[in-house]
Coordinates of C-alpha atoms in Angstrom, one line a residue:
X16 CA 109.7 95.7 108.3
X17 CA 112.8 93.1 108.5
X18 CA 115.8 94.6 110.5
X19 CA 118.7 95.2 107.7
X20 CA 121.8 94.3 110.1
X21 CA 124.5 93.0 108.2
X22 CA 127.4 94.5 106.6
X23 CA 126.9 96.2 103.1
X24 CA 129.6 95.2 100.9
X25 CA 132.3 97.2 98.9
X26 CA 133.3 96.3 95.7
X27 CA 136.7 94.7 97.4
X28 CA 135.2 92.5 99.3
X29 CA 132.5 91.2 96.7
X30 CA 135.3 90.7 94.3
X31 CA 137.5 88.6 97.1
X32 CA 133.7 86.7 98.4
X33 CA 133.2 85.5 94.5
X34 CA 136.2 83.0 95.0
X35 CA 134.6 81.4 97.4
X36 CA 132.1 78.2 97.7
X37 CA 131.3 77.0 101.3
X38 CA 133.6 76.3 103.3
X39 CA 135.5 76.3 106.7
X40 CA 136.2 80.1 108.0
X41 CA 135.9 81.4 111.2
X42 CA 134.7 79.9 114.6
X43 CA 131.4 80.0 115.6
X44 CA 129.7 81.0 118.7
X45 CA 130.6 77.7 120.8
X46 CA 134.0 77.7 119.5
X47 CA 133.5 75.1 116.4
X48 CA 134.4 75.7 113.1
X49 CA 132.3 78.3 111.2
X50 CA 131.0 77.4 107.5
X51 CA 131.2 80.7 105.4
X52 CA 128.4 80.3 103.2
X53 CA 126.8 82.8 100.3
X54 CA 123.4 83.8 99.5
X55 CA 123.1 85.8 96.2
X56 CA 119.7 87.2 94.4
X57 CA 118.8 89.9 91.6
X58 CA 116.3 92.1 94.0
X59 CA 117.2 95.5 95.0
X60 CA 118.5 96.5 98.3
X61 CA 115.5 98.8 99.2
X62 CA 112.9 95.1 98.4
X63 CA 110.9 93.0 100.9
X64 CA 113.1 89.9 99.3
X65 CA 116.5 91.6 100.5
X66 CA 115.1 92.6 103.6
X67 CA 113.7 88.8 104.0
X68 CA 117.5 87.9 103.1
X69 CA 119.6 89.5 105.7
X70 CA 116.7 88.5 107.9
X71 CA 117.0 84.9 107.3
X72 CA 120.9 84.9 107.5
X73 CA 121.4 86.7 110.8
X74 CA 118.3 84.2 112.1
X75 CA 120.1 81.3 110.6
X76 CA 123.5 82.2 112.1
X77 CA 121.9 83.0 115.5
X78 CA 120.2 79.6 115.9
X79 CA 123.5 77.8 114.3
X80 CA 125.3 79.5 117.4
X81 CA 127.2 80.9 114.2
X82 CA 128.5 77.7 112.7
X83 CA 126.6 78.4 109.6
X84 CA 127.8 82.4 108.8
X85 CA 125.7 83.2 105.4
X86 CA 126.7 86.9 103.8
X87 CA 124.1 88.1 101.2
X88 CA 125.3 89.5 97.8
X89 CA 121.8 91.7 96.5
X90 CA 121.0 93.0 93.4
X91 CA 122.7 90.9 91.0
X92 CA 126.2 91.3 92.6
X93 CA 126.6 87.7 91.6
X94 CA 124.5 87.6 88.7
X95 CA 121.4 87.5 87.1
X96 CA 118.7 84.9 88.0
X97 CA 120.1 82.3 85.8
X98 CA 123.8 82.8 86.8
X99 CA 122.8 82.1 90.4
X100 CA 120.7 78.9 89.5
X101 CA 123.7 77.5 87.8
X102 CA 125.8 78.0 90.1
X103 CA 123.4 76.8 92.1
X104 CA 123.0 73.7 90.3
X105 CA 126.7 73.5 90.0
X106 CA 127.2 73.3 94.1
X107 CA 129.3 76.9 93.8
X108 CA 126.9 78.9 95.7
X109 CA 124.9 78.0 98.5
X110 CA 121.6 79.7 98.9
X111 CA 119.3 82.1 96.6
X112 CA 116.3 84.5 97.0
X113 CA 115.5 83.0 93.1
X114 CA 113.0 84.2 90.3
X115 CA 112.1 80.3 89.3
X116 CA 110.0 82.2 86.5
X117 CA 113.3 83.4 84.9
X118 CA 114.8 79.7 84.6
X119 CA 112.9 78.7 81.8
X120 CA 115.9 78.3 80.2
X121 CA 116.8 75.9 82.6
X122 CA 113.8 74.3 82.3
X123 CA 110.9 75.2 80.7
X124 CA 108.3 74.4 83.1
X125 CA 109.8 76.5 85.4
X126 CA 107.7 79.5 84.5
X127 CA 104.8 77.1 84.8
X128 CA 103.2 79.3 86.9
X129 CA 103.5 82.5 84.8
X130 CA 100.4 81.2 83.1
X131 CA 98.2 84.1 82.1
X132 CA 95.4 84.6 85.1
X133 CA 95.8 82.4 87.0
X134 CA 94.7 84.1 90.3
X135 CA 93.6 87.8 90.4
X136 CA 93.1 88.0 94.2
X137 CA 95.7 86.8 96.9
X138 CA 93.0 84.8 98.6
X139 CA 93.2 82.7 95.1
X140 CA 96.5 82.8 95.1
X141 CA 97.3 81.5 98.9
X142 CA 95.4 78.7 97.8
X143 CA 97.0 77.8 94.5
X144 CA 100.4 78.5 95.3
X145 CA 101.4 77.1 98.3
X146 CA 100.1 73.4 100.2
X147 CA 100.8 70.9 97.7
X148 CA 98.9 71.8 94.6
X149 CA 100.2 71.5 91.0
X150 CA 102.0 74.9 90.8
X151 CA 104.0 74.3 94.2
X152 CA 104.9 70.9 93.8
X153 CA 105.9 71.4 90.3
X154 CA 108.1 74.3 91.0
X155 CA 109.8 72.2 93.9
X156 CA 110.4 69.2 92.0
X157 CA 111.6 71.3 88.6
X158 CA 114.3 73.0 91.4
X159 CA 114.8 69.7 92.5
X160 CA 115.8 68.3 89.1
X161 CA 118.1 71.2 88.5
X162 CA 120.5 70.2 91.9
X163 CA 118.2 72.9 93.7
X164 CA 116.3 72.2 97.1
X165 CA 113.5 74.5 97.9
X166 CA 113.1 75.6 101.4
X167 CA 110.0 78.2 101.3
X168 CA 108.0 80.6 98.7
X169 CA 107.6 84.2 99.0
X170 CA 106.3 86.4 96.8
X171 CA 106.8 88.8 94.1
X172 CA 103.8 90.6 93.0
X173 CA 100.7 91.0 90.3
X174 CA 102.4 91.9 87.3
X175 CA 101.1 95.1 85.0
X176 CA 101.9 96.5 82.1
X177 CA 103.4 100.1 82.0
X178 CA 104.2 102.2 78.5
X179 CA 104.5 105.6 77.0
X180 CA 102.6 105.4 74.1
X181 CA 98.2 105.3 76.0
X182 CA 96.8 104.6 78.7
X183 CA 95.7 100.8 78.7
X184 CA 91.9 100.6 79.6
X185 CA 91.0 98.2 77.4
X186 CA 92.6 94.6 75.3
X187 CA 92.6 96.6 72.5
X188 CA 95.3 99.5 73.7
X189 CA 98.0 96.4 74.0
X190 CA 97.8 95.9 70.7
X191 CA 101.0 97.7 68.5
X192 CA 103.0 98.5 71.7
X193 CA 106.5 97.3 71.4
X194 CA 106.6 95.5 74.7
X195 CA 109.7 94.0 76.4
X196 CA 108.9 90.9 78.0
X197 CA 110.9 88.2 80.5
X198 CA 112.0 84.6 78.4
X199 CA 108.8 83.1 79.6
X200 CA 106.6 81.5 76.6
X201 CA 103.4 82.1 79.0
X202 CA 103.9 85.8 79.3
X203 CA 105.2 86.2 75.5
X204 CA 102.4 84.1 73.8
X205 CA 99.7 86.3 75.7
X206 CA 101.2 89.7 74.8
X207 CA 101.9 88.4 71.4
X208 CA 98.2 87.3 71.2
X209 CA 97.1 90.6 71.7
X210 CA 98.8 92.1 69.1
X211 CA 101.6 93.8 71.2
X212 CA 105.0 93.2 69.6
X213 CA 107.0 91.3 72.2
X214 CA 110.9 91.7 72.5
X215 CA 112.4 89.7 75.2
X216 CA 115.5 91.6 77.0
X217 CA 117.4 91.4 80.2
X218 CA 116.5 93.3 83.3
X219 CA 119.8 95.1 83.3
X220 CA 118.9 96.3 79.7
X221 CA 115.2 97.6 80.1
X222 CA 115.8 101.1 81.8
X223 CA 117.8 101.8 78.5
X224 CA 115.5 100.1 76.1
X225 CA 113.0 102.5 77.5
X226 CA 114.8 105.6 77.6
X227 CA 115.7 105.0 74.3
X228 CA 112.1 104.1 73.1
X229 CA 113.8 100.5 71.8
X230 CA 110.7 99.7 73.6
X231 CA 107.2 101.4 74.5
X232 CA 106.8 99.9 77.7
X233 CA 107.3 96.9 79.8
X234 CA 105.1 94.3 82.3
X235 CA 106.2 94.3 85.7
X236 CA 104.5 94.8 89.1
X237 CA 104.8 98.0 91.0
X238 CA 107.4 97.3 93.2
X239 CA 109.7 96.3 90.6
X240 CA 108.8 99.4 88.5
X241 CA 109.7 101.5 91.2
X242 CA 112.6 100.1 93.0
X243 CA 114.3 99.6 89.2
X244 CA 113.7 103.3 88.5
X245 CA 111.9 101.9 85.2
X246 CA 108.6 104.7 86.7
X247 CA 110.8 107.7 85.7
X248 CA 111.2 106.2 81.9
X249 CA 107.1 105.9 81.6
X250 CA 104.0 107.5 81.7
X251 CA 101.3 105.0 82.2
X252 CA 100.8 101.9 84.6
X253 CA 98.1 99.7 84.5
X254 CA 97.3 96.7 87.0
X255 CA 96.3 94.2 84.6
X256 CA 97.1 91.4 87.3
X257 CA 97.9 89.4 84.4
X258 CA 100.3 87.4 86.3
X259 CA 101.0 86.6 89.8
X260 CA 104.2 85.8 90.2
X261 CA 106.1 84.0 93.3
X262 CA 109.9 83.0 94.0
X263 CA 111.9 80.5 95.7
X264 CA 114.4 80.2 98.5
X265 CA 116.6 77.5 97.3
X266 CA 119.5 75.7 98.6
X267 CA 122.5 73.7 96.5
X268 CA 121.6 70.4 96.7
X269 CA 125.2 69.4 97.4
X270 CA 125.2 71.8 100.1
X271 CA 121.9 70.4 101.6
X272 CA 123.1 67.1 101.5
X273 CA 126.5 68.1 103.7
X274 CA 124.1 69.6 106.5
X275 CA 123.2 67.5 109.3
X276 CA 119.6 66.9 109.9
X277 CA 119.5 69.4 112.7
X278 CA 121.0 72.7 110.8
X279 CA 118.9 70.9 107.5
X280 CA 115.4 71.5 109.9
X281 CA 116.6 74.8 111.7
X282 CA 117.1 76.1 108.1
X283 CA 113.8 75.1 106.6
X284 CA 112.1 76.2 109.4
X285 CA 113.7 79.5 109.5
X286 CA 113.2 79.9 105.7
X287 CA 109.1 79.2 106.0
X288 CA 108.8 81.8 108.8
X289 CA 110.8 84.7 107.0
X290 CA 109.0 83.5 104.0
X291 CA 105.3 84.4 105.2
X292 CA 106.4 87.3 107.2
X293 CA 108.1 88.8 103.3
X294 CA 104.5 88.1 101.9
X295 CA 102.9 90.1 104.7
X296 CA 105.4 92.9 104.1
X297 CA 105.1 92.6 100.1
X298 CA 101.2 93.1 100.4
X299 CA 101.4 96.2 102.1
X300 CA 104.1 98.0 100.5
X301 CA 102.0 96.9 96.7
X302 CA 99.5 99.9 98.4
X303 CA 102.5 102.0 99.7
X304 CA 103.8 102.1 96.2
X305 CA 100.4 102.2 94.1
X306 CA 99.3 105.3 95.9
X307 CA 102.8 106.9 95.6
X308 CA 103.4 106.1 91.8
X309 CA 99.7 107.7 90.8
X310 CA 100.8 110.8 93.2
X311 CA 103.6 111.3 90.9
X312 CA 104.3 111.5 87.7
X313 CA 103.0 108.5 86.2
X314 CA 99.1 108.2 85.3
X315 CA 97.7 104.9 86.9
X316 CA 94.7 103.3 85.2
X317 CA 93.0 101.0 87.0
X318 CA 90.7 98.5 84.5
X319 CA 87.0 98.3 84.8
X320 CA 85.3 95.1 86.2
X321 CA 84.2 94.8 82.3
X322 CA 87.8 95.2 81.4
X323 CA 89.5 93.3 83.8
X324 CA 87.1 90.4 82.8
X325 CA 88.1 90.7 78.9
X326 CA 91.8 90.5 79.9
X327 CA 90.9 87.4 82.0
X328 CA 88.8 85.5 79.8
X329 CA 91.7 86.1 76.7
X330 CA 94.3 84.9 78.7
X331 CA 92.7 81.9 80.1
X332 CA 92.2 81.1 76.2
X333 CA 95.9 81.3 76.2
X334 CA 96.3 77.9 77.9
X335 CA 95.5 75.8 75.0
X336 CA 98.4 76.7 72.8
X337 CA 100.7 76.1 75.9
X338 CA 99.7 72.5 76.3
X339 CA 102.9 71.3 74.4
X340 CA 105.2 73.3 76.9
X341 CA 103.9 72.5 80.0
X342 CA 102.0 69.6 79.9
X343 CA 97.9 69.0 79.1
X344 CA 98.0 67.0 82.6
X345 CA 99.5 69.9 84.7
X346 CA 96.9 72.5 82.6
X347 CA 94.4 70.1 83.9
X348 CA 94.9 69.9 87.1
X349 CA 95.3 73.3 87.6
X350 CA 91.9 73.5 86.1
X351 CA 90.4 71.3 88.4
X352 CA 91.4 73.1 91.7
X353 CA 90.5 76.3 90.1
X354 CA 87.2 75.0 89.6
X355 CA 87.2 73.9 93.2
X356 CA 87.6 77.5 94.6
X357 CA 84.6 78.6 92.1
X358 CA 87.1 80.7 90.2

């Protein structure tokens, strides 16, 4: 587990941090000019992905001899998702633990990846999303395009799909449930397919939507269902793995562009090490969490091989109808090297 060193941050000194963008503070460790910089993202403060955050700014200040001083601003302090990639975009923040998948707005083939089945193993998924494969290089570019520069992929988790209404054992039980859903057409169309009926809404929103049963039930992972607190508004979780989802650590590319090519390697490499040792932590704690959620309250219903099959085989029909929004040549190719693993 990543040390959690730095400071936590009152409400005083997150309201006097927001008017700044990079710039010269302090002195550093050699007696140079220090660069205060920001690092904001929408993951709670209990995650692997904050954890991985304070770990990669105290790493990146220790190996800058603290020329490059990064504070990180968790759980949505500076916004949701799409806040931070504008401002990203915009040069006004510097670095992000970032959700790609909830940038479609941004750019639609940003939640390329959230198409339905992709993987339903990580020994799949180590192999589709990261190297240079469609889904990596299209994420990176797409960021690129946006004035974002990727510097490493961790992970967020196999989503599922949680309610109060059944237990979902089957295709069949999705059908009816009032299901909120993220602003991604891969994730929607699916659910929508199935006869759920979909209503996308924003994270801050869905512990309400639920409590107030504006919504049966929701699809996120584990982790996110239990460090949100959305486990104590539901009664039923199921694993459908129907997406494996991934996010980015991103720099400005204004900001990238001011750093020499020394602090430019010392922070890439930095971010690819914290990066892999997050998806080691991530993995483990899926286990932690699955074991803890079914000891509780909330029944767990894990799908049959028979099951888990139908869900697959519907969602990989899904693609099709996608073809317009992310390309028939990107489909294909992710085709072809799933057909090269034998999946």
């Amino acid at each position: 587990m990543f040390p959690v060193s730095r400071k936590s941050l009152t409400a005083i000194a997150i309201a006097g941090a927001l008017t700044l963008t990079a710039c010269g503070g302090g002195e550093g460790a050699e007696g140079g000019e220090a660069t205060e910089m920001r690092l904001g993202h929408v993951f709670g403060v209990d995650s692997t992905m904050h954890e991985a955050a304070e770990s990669f700014a105290d790493r990146v200040s220790e190996e800058t001899d603290g020329r490059l001083d990064i504070t990180v601003f968790p759980a949505g302090q500076l916004g949701g998702d799409e806040a931070l990639g504008q401002d990203l975009s915009r040069g006004t923040l510097d670095f992000a633990f970032l959700n790609p998948g909830s940038l479609a707005g941004m750019d639609p083939l940003m939640d390329f990846h959230y198409l339905p089945y992709i993987v339903t193993d990580y020994d799949q998924a180590d192999e589709i999303f990261w190297g240079d494969g469609v889904i990596p290089t299209t994420l990176s570019e797409t960021l690129g395009e946006q004035g974002m520069t990727s510097l490493g992929t961790f992970e967020l988790e196999f989503r599922a799909v949680t309610n109060n209404v059944r237990p979902i054992e089957g295709l069949d039980d999705l059908s009816g449930l009032k299901l909120r859903v993220p602003g991604s057409a891969a994730i929607r169309s699916f659910f929508d397919a199935a006869g759920a009926q979909t209503l996308v809404m924003p994270m801050p929103e869905l512990i309400s939507g639920l409590q107030q049963n504006t919504v049966d039930g929701q699809d996120n992972g584990v982790l996110i269902t239990t460090d949100a607190g959305l486990a104590d508004a539901q009664e039923y979780f199921t694993p459908t793995r129907h997406v494996y989802a991934v996010g980015s650590i991103v720099i400005s590319s204004d900001v990238w562009d001011g750093l020499g090519e020394e602090d430019q390697q010392t922070v890439r490499d930095i971010a690819e090490d914290v990066a892999a040792e997050q998806v080691e932590e991530n993995r483990a704690r899926v286990e932690e969490y699955t074991a803890a959620l079914a000891d509780g309250d909330v029944q767990v219903t894990e799908l049959s091989d028979a099951a888990q099959q139908e869900f697959r085989e519907f969602g990989l029909d899904q693609w099709a109808a996608l073809a317009d929004t992310y390309g028939q040549d990107r489909i294909d190719q992710l085709r072809a090297e799933l057909d090269a693993l034998g999946s």
